[in-house]
CSV table of C-alpha atoms in Angstrom, one decimal:
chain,number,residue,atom,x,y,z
A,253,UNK,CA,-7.4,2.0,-50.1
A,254,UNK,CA,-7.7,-1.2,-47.9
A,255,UNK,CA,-5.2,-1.1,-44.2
A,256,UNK,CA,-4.1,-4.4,-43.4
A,257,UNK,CA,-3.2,-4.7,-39.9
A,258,UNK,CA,-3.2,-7.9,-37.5
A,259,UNK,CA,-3.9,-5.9,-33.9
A,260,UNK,CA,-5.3,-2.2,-35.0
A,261,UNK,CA,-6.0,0.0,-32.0
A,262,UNK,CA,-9.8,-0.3,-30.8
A,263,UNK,CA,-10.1,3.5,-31.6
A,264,UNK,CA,-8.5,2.9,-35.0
A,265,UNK,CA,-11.0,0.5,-36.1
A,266,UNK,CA,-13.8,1.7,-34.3
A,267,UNK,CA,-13.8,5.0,-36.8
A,268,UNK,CA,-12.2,2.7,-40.2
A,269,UNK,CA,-13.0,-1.2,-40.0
A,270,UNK,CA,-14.7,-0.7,-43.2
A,271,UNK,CA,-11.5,0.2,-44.9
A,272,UNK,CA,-9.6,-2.6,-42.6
A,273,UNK,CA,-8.4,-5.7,-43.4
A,274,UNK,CA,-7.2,-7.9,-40.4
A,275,UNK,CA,-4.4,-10.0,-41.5
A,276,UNK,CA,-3.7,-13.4,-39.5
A,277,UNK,CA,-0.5,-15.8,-38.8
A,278,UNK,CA,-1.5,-19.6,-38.9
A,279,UNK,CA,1.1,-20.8,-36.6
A,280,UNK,CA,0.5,-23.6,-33.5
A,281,UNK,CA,-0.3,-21.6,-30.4
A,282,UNK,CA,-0.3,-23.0,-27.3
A,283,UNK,CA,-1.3,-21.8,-24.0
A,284,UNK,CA,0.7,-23.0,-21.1
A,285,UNK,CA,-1.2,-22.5,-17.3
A,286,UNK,CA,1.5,-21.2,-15.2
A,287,UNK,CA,-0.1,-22.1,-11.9
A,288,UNK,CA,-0.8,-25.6,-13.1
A,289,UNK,CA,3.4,-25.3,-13.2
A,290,UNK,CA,3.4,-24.1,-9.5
A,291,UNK,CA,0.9,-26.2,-8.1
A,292,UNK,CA,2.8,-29.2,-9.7
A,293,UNK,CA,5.8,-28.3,-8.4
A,294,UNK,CA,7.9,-26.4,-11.0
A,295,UNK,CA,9.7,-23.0,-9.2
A,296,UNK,CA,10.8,-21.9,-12.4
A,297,UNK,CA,9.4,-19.4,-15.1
A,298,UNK,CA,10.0,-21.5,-17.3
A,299,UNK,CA,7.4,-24.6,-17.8
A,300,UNK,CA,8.2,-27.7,-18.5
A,301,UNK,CA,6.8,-27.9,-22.1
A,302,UNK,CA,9.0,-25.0,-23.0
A,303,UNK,CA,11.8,-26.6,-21.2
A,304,UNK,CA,11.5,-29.7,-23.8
A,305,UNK,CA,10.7,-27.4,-26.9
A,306,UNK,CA,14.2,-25.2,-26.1
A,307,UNK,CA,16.3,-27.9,-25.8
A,308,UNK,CA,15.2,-29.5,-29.1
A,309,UNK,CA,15.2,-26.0,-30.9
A,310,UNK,CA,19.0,-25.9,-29.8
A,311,UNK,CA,19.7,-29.6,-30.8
A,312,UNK,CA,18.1,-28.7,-34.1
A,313,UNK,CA,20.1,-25.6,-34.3
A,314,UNK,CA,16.8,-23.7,-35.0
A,315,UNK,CA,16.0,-20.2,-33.8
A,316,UNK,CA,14.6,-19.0,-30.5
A,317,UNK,CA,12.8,-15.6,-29.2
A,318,UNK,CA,11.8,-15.8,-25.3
A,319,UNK,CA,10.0,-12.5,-25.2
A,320,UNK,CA,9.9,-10.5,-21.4
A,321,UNK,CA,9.3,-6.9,-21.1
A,322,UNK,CA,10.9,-6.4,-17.9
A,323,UNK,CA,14.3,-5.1,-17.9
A,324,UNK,CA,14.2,-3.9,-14.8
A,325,UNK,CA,14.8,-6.1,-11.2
A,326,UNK,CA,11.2,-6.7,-9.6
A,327,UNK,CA,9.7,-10.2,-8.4
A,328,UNK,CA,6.9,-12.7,-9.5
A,329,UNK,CA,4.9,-13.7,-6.2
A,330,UNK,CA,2.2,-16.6,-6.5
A,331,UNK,CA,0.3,-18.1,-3.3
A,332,UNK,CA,-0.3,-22.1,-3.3
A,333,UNK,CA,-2.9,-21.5,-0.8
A,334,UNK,CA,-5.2,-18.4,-2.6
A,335,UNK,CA,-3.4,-18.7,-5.7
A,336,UNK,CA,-3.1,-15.1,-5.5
A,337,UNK,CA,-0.3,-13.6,-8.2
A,338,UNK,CA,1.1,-10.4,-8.3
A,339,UNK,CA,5.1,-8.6,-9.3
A,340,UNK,CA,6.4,-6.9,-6.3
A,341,UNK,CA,9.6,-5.4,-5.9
A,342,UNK,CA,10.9,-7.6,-2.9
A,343,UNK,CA,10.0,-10.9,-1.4
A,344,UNK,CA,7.0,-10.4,1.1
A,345,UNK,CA,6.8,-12.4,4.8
A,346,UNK,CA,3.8,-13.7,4.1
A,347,UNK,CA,1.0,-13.2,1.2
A,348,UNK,CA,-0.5,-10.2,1.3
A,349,UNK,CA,-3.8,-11.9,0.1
A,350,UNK,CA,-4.1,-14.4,2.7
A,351,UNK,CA,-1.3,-14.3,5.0
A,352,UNK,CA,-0.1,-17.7,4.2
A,353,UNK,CA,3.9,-18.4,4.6
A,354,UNK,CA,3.1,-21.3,1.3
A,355,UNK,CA,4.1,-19.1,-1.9
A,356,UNK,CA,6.9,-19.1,-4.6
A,357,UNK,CA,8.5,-15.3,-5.0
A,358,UNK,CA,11.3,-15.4,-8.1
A,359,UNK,CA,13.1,-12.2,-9.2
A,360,UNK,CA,12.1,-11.5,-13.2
A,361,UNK,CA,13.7,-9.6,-15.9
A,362,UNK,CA,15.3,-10.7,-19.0
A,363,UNK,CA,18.7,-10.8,-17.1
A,364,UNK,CA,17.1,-13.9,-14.4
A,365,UNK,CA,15.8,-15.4,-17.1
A,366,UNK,CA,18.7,-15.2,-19.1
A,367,UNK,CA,20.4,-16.9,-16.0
A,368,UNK,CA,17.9,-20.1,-15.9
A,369,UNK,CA,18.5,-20.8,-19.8
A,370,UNK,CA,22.0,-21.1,-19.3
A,371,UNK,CA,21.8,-23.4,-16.8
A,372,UNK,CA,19.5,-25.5,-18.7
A,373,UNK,CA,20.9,-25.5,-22.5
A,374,UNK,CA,25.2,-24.1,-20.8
A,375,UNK,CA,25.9,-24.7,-24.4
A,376,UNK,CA,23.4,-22.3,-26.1
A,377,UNK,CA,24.6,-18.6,-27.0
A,378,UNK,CA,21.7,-16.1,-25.1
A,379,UNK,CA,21.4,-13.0,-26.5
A,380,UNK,CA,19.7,-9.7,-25.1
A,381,UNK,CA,17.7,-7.5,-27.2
A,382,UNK,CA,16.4,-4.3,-24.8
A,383,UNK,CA,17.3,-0.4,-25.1
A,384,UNK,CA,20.6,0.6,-24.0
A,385,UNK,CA,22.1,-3.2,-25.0
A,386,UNK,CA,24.4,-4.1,-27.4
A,387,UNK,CA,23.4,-6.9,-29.8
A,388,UNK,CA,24.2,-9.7,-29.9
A,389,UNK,CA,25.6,-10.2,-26.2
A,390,UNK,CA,27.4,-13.3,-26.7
A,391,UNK,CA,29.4,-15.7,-29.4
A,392,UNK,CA,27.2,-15.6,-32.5
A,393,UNK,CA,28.7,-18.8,-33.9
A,394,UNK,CA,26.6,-21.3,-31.3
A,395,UNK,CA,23.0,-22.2,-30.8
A,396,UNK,CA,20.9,-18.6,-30.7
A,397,UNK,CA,18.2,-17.8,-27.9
A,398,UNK,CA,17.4,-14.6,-28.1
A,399,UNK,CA,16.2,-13.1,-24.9
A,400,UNK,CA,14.1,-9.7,-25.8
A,401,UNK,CA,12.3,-6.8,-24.5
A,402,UNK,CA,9.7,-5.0,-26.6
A,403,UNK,CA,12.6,-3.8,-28.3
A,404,UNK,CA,12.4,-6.5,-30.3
A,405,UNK,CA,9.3,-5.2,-32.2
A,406,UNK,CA,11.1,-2.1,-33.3
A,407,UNK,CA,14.1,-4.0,-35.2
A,408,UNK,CA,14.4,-2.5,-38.7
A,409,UNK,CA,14.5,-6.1,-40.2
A,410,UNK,CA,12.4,-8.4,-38.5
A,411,UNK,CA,13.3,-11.4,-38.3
A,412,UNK,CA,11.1,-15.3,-37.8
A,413,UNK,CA,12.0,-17.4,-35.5
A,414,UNK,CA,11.2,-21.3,-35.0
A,415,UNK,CA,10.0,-21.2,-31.6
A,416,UNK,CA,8.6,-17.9,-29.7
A,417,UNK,CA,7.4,-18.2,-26.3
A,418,UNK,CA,5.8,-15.0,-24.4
A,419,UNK,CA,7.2,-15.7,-20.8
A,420,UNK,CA,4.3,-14.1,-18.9
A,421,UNK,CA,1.3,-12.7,-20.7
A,422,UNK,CA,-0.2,-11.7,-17.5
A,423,UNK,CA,2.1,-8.4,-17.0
A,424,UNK,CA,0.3,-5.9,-19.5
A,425,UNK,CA,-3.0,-7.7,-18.5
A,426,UNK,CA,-3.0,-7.1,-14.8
A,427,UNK,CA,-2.5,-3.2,-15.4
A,428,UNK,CA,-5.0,-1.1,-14.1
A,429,UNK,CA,-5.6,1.2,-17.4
A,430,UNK,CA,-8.5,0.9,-19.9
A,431,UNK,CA,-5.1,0.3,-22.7
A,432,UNK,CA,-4.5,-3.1,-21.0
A,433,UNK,CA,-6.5,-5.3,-23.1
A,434,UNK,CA,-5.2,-3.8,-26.1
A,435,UNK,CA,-1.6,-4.0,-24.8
A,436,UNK,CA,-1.8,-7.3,-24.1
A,437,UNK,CA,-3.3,-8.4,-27.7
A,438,UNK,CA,-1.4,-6.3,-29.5
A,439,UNK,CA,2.0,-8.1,-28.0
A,440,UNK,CA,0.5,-11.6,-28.3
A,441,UNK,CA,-0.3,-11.0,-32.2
A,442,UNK,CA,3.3,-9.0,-32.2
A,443,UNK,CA,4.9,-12.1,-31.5
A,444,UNK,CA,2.8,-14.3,-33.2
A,445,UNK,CA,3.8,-12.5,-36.4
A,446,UNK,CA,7.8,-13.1,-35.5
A,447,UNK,CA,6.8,-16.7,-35.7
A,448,UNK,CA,7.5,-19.1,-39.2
A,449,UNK,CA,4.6,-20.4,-40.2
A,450,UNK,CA,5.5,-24.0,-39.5
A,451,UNK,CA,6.8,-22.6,-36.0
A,452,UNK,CA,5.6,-23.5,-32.7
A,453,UNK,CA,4.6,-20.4,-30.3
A,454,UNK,CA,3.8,-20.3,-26.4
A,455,UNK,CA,2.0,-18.5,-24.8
A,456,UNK,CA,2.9,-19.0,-20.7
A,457,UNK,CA,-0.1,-16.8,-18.6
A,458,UNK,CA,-1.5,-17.3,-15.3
A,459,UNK,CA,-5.1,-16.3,-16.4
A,460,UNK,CA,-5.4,-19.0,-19.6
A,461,UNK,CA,-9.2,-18.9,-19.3
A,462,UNK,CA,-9.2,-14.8,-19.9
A,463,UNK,CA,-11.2,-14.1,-23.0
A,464,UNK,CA,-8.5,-11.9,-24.4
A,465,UNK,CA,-5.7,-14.4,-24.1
A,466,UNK,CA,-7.3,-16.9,-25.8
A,467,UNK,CA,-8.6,-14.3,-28.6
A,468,UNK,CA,-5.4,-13.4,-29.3
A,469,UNK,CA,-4.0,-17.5,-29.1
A,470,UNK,CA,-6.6,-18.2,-31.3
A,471,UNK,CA,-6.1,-14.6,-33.7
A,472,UNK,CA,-9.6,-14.0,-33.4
A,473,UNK,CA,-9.9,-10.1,-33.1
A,474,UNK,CA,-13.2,-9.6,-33.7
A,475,UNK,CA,-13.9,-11.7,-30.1
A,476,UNK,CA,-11.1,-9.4,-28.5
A,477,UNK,CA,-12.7,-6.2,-30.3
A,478,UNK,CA,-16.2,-7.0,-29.2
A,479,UNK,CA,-14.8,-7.6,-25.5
A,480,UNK,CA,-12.9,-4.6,-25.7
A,481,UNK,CA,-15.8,-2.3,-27.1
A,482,UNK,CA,-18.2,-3.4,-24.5
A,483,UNK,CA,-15.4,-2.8,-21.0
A,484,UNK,CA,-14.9,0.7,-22.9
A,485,UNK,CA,-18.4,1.3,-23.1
A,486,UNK,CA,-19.6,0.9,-19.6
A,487,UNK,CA,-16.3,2.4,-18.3
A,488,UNK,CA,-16.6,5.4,-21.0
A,489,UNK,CA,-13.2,5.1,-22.0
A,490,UNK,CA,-12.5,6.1,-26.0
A,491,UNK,CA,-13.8,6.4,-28.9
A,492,UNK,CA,-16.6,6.6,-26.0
A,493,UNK,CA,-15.1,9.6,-24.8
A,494,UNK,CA,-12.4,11.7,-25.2
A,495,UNK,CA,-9.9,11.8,-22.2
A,496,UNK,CA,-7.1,14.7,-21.0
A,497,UNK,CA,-4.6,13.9,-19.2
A,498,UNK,CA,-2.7,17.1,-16.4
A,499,UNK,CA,0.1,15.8,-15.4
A,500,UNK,CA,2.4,17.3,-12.7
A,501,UNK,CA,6.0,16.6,-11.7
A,502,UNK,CA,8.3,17.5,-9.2
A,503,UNK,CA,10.8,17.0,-6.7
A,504,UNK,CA,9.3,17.0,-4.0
A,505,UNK,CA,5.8,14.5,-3.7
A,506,UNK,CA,3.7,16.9,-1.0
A,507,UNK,CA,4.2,19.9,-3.2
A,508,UNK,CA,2.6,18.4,-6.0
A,509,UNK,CA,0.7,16.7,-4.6
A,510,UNK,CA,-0.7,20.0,-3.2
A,511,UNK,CA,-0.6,21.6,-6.4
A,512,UNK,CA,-3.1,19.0,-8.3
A,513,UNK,CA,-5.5,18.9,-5.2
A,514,UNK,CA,-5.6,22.7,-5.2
A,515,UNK,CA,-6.4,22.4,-9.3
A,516,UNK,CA,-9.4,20.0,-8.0
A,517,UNK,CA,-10.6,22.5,-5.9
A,518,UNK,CA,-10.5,25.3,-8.8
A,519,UNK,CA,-12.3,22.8,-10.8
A,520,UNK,CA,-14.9,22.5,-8.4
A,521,UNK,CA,-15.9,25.9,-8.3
A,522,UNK,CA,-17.4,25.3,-11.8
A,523,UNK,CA,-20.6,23.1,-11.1
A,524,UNK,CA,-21.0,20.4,-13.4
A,525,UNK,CA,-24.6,21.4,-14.3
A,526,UNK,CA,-23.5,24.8,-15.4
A,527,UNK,CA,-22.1,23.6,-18.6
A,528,UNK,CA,-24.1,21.2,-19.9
A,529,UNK,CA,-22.0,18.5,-21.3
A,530,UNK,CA,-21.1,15.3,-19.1
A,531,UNK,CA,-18.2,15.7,-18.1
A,532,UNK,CA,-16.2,13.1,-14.9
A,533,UNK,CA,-12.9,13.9,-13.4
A,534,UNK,CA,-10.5,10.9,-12.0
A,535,UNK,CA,-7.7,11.7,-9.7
A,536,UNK,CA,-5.4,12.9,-8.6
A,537,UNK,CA,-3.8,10.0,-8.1
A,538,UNK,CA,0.3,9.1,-8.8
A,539,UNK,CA,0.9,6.6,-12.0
A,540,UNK,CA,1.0,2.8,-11.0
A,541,UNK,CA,4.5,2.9,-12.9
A,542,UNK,CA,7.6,4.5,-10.6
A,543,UNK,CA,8.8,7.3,-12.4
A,544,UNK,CA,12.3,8.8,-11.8
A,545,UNK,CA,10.6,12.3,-10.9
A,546,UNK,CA,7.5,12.2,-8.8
A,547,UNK,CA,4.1,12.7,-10.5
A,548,UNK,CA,0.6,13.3,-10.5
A,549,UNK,CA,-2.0,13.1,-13.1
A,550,UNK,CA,-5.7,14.0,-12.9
A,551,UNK,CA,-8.2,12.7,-16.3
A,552,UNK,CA,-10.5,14.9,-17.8
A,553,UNK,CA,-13.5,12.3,-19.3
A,554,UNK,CA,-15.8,14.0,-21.6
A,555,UNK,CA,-18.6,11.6,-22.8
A,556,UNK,CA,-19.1,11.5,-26.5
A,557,UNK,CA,-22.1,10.9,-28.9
A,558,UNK,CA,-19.5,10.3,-31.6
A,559,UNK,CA,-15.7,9.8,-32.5
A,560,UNK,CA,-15.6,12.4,-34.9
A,561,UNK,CA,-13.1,14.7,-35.0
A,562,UNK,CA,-16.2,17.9,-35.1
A,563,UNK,CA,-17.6,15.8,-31.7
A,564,UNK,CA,-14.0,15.5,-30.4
A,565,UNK,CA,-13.6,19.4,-31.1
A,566,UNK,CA,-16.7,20.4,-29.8
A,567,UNK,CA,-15.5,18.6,-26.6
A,568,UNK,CA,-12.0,20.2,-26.5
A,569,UNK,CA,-13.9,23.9,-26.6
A,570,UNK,CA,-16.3,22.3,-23.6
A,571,UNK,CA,-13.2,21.7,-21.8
A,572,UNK,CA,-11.9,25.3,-22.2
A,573,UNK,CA,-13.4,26.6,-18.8
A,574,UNK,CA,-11.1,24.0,-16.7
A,575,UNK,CA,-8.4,24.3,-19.5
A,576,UNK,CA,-7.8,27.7,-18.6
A,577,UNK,CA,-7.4,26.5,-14.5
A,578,UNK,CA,-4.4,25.3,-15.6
A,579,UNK,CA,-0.7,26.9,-14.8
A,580,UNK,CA,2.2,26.3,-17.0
A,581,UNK,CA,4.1,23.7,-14.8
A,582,UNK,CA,1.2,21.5,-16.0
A,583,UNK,CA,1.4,19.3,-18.9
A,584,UNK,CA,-1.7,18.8,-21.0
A,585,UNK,CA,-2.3,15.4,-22.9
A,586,UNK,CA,-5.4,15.5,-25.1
A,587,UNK,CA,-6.2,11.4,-26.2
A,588,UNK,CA,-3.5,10.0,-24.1
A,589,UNK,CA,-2.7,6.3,-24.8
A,590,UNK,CA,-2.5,5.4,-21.3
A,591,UNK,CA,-4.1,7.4,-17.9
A,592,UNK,CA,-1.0,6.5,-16.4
C-alpha cells in the first residue's frame, strides 16, 4: 500500500518514505517580500500585488481565501532602521532592537484584516471562517472573500478557490520549537492544495530568502525534508530522540513554578552517568504561547540510535527512574508535537 500525502510529518517519513508518495499542486506561486512593502512605503498588510489581484478576483466574480491564523488581538512591529520584525501585544515607544522611534506597528487578526478589505473592495461580502464563528458572516449573494483561520483546513468539504494568499508566512516560522519548520510547510502546501489549478496563490513573508519558504513555494519537499532532517539532527530533536514533555498548571505562577524547580532538583539527585543512556533535560521554562492557566513544562530528551518503536520502548523504561519523580498534579506527554 502506497500513502500519498503533499506535507507528511518529518517523523512520518523518516520511518515510511519508501511506502510514501508525495503528491504536488501545480499552481503559480508567488512570493511577495513584505519589507520590500514597508520600505517602499505601504503601511498595510496587505501588498500591493495582492491589492490588484483582489480587486480583479471580485470584478471577475471569482473566489478568494486570505488565510491568517490569528484570531486573537496582538500587533505586527517592523523597524525601517534594523528591519527588525516581531508580533507583540501592544505598540512599543521605540524598537526594542535598536531603539529607533522609525517603525510601522499594525494590530493583526482576521477581524483587522477583515477591516482593510472592506475599505478596499466596500462592495465585496467578507466572510470569517475560525472556531466559535458562524459561517458565512455576511450576504452570500455578493462577491466572496473569505477571511480564515486554520479552521479552514478542517472543513468537511473543501473547497478551491481562484486566488489564495497566506497573509504572513512568518508567524509559525518565527516560533521557537523544533515543529516550526514543519508547521510552516505544512500550512503553505495546505493552502496550496485549496488552490485551482489554473489559480494564482501568494505567499506574503518577511523572510522570502528562507530555505523552507521557498521549498514549500516551489513544492519541493525533499529540499524542506533534508533541511529539516539536518536542524533536528544537530539539535536532537525526533525521530533523533524521543522527547517527554511534564507539564504543570496552576493558579498561582510562584507555586508552580516552585513545584517544577523542586522536580529538577529530584532529578538531579540521579547522576546522569549512573544510567547509562544520554539523556538532556530543558526547562523549566513557561510556554512562549499565553495560556489561560499558568504553566510550566520541563523536556525529557532521550537520544536515540533508532526510531523504532523497540528503541523508543527501550527509552521509555530508561526514563522510568525520573518517571517515578513525578506527582500526580503533573501531566506526562510522551512524543509531544510541540515542547510548548
Amino acid at each position: 500500500m502506497q500513502i500519498i500525502d503533499s506535507a507528511p510529518k518529518i517523523t512520518t517519513y523518516f520511518s515510511h518514505k519508501n511506502d510514501m508518495k508525495i503528491s504536488e499542486s501545480k499552481n503559480m506561486t508567488t512570493i511577495v517580500s513584505m519589507t520590500d512593502e514597508k520600505n517602499k512605503g505601504n503601511k498595510s498588510i496587505v501588498s500591493d500585488l495582492l491589492s490588484s489581484l483582489i480587486l480583479k478576483a471580485v470584478a471577475r466574480k471569482e473566489k478568494t481565501l486570505l488565510f491568517l491564523n490569528k484570531k486573537r488581538e496582538s500587533g505586527q512591529f517592523y523597524c525601517k532602521t534594523c528591519r527588525f520584525h516581531e508580533f507583540m501585544p501592544d505598540a512599543p515607544q521605540i524598537c526594542p532592537n535598536c531603539q529607533s522611534h522609525d517603525f510601522f506597528f499594525n494590530s493583526l487578526n482576521i477581524w483587522s484584516l477583515a477591516k482593510t478589505v472592506k475599505q478596499l473592495v466596500p462592495n465585496a461580502n467578507v466572510n470569517l471562517i475560525a472556531e466559535g464563528l458562524r459561517y458565512p458572516t455576511s450576504d452570500i449573494r455578493r462577491p466572496a472573500i473569505d477571511i480564515a483561520t486554520a479552521s479552514v483546513f478542517y472543513k468537511l468539504i473543501a473547497y478551491k478557490y481562484d486566488l489564495v494568499a497566506h497573509i504572513l508566512a512568518d508567524t509559525t516560522l518565527n516560533i521557537a520549537d523544533f515543529s516550526a519548520l514543519e508547521k510552516t510547510f505544512a500550512q503553505i502546501t495546505n493552502l496550496k492544495n485549496l488552490t485551482k489549478e489554473n489559480g494564482r496563490f501568494i505567499l506574503q513573508t518577511y523572510a522570502q530568502d528562507h530555505p523552507v519558504i521557498k521549498a514549500a513555494a516551489q513544492g519541493n519537499f525533499q529540499a524542506y525534508y533534508a533541511q529539516s532532517l539536518s536542524a533536528r539532527k544537530s539539535l536532537l530533536y525526533p525521530p533523533y530522540a524521543l522527547l517527554v514533555k511534564l507539564s504543570i498548571k496552576g493558579k498561582s505562577p510562584e507555586i508552580i513554578e516552585k513545584k517544577a524547580e523542586k522536580l529538577i532538583e529530584d532529578f538531579s539527585h540521579f547522576p546522569l552517568s549512573t544510567f547509562h543512556f544520554p539523556l538532556s533535560i530543558l526547562g523549566p521554562y513557561q510556554p512562549i504561547f499565553k495560556t489561560k492557566v499558568p504553566t510550566y513544562n520541563i523536556i525529557l530528551k532521550h537520544k536515540l540510535a533508532s526510531y523504532s518503536i523497540s528503541e523508543k520502548e527501550k527509552a521509555i523504561k530508561n526514563l522510568s527512574p525520573y518517571l517515578e519523580k513525578i506527582s500526580r498534579d503533573w501531566q506526562i506527554t510522551v512524543e509531544p508535537g510541540s515542547i510548548n
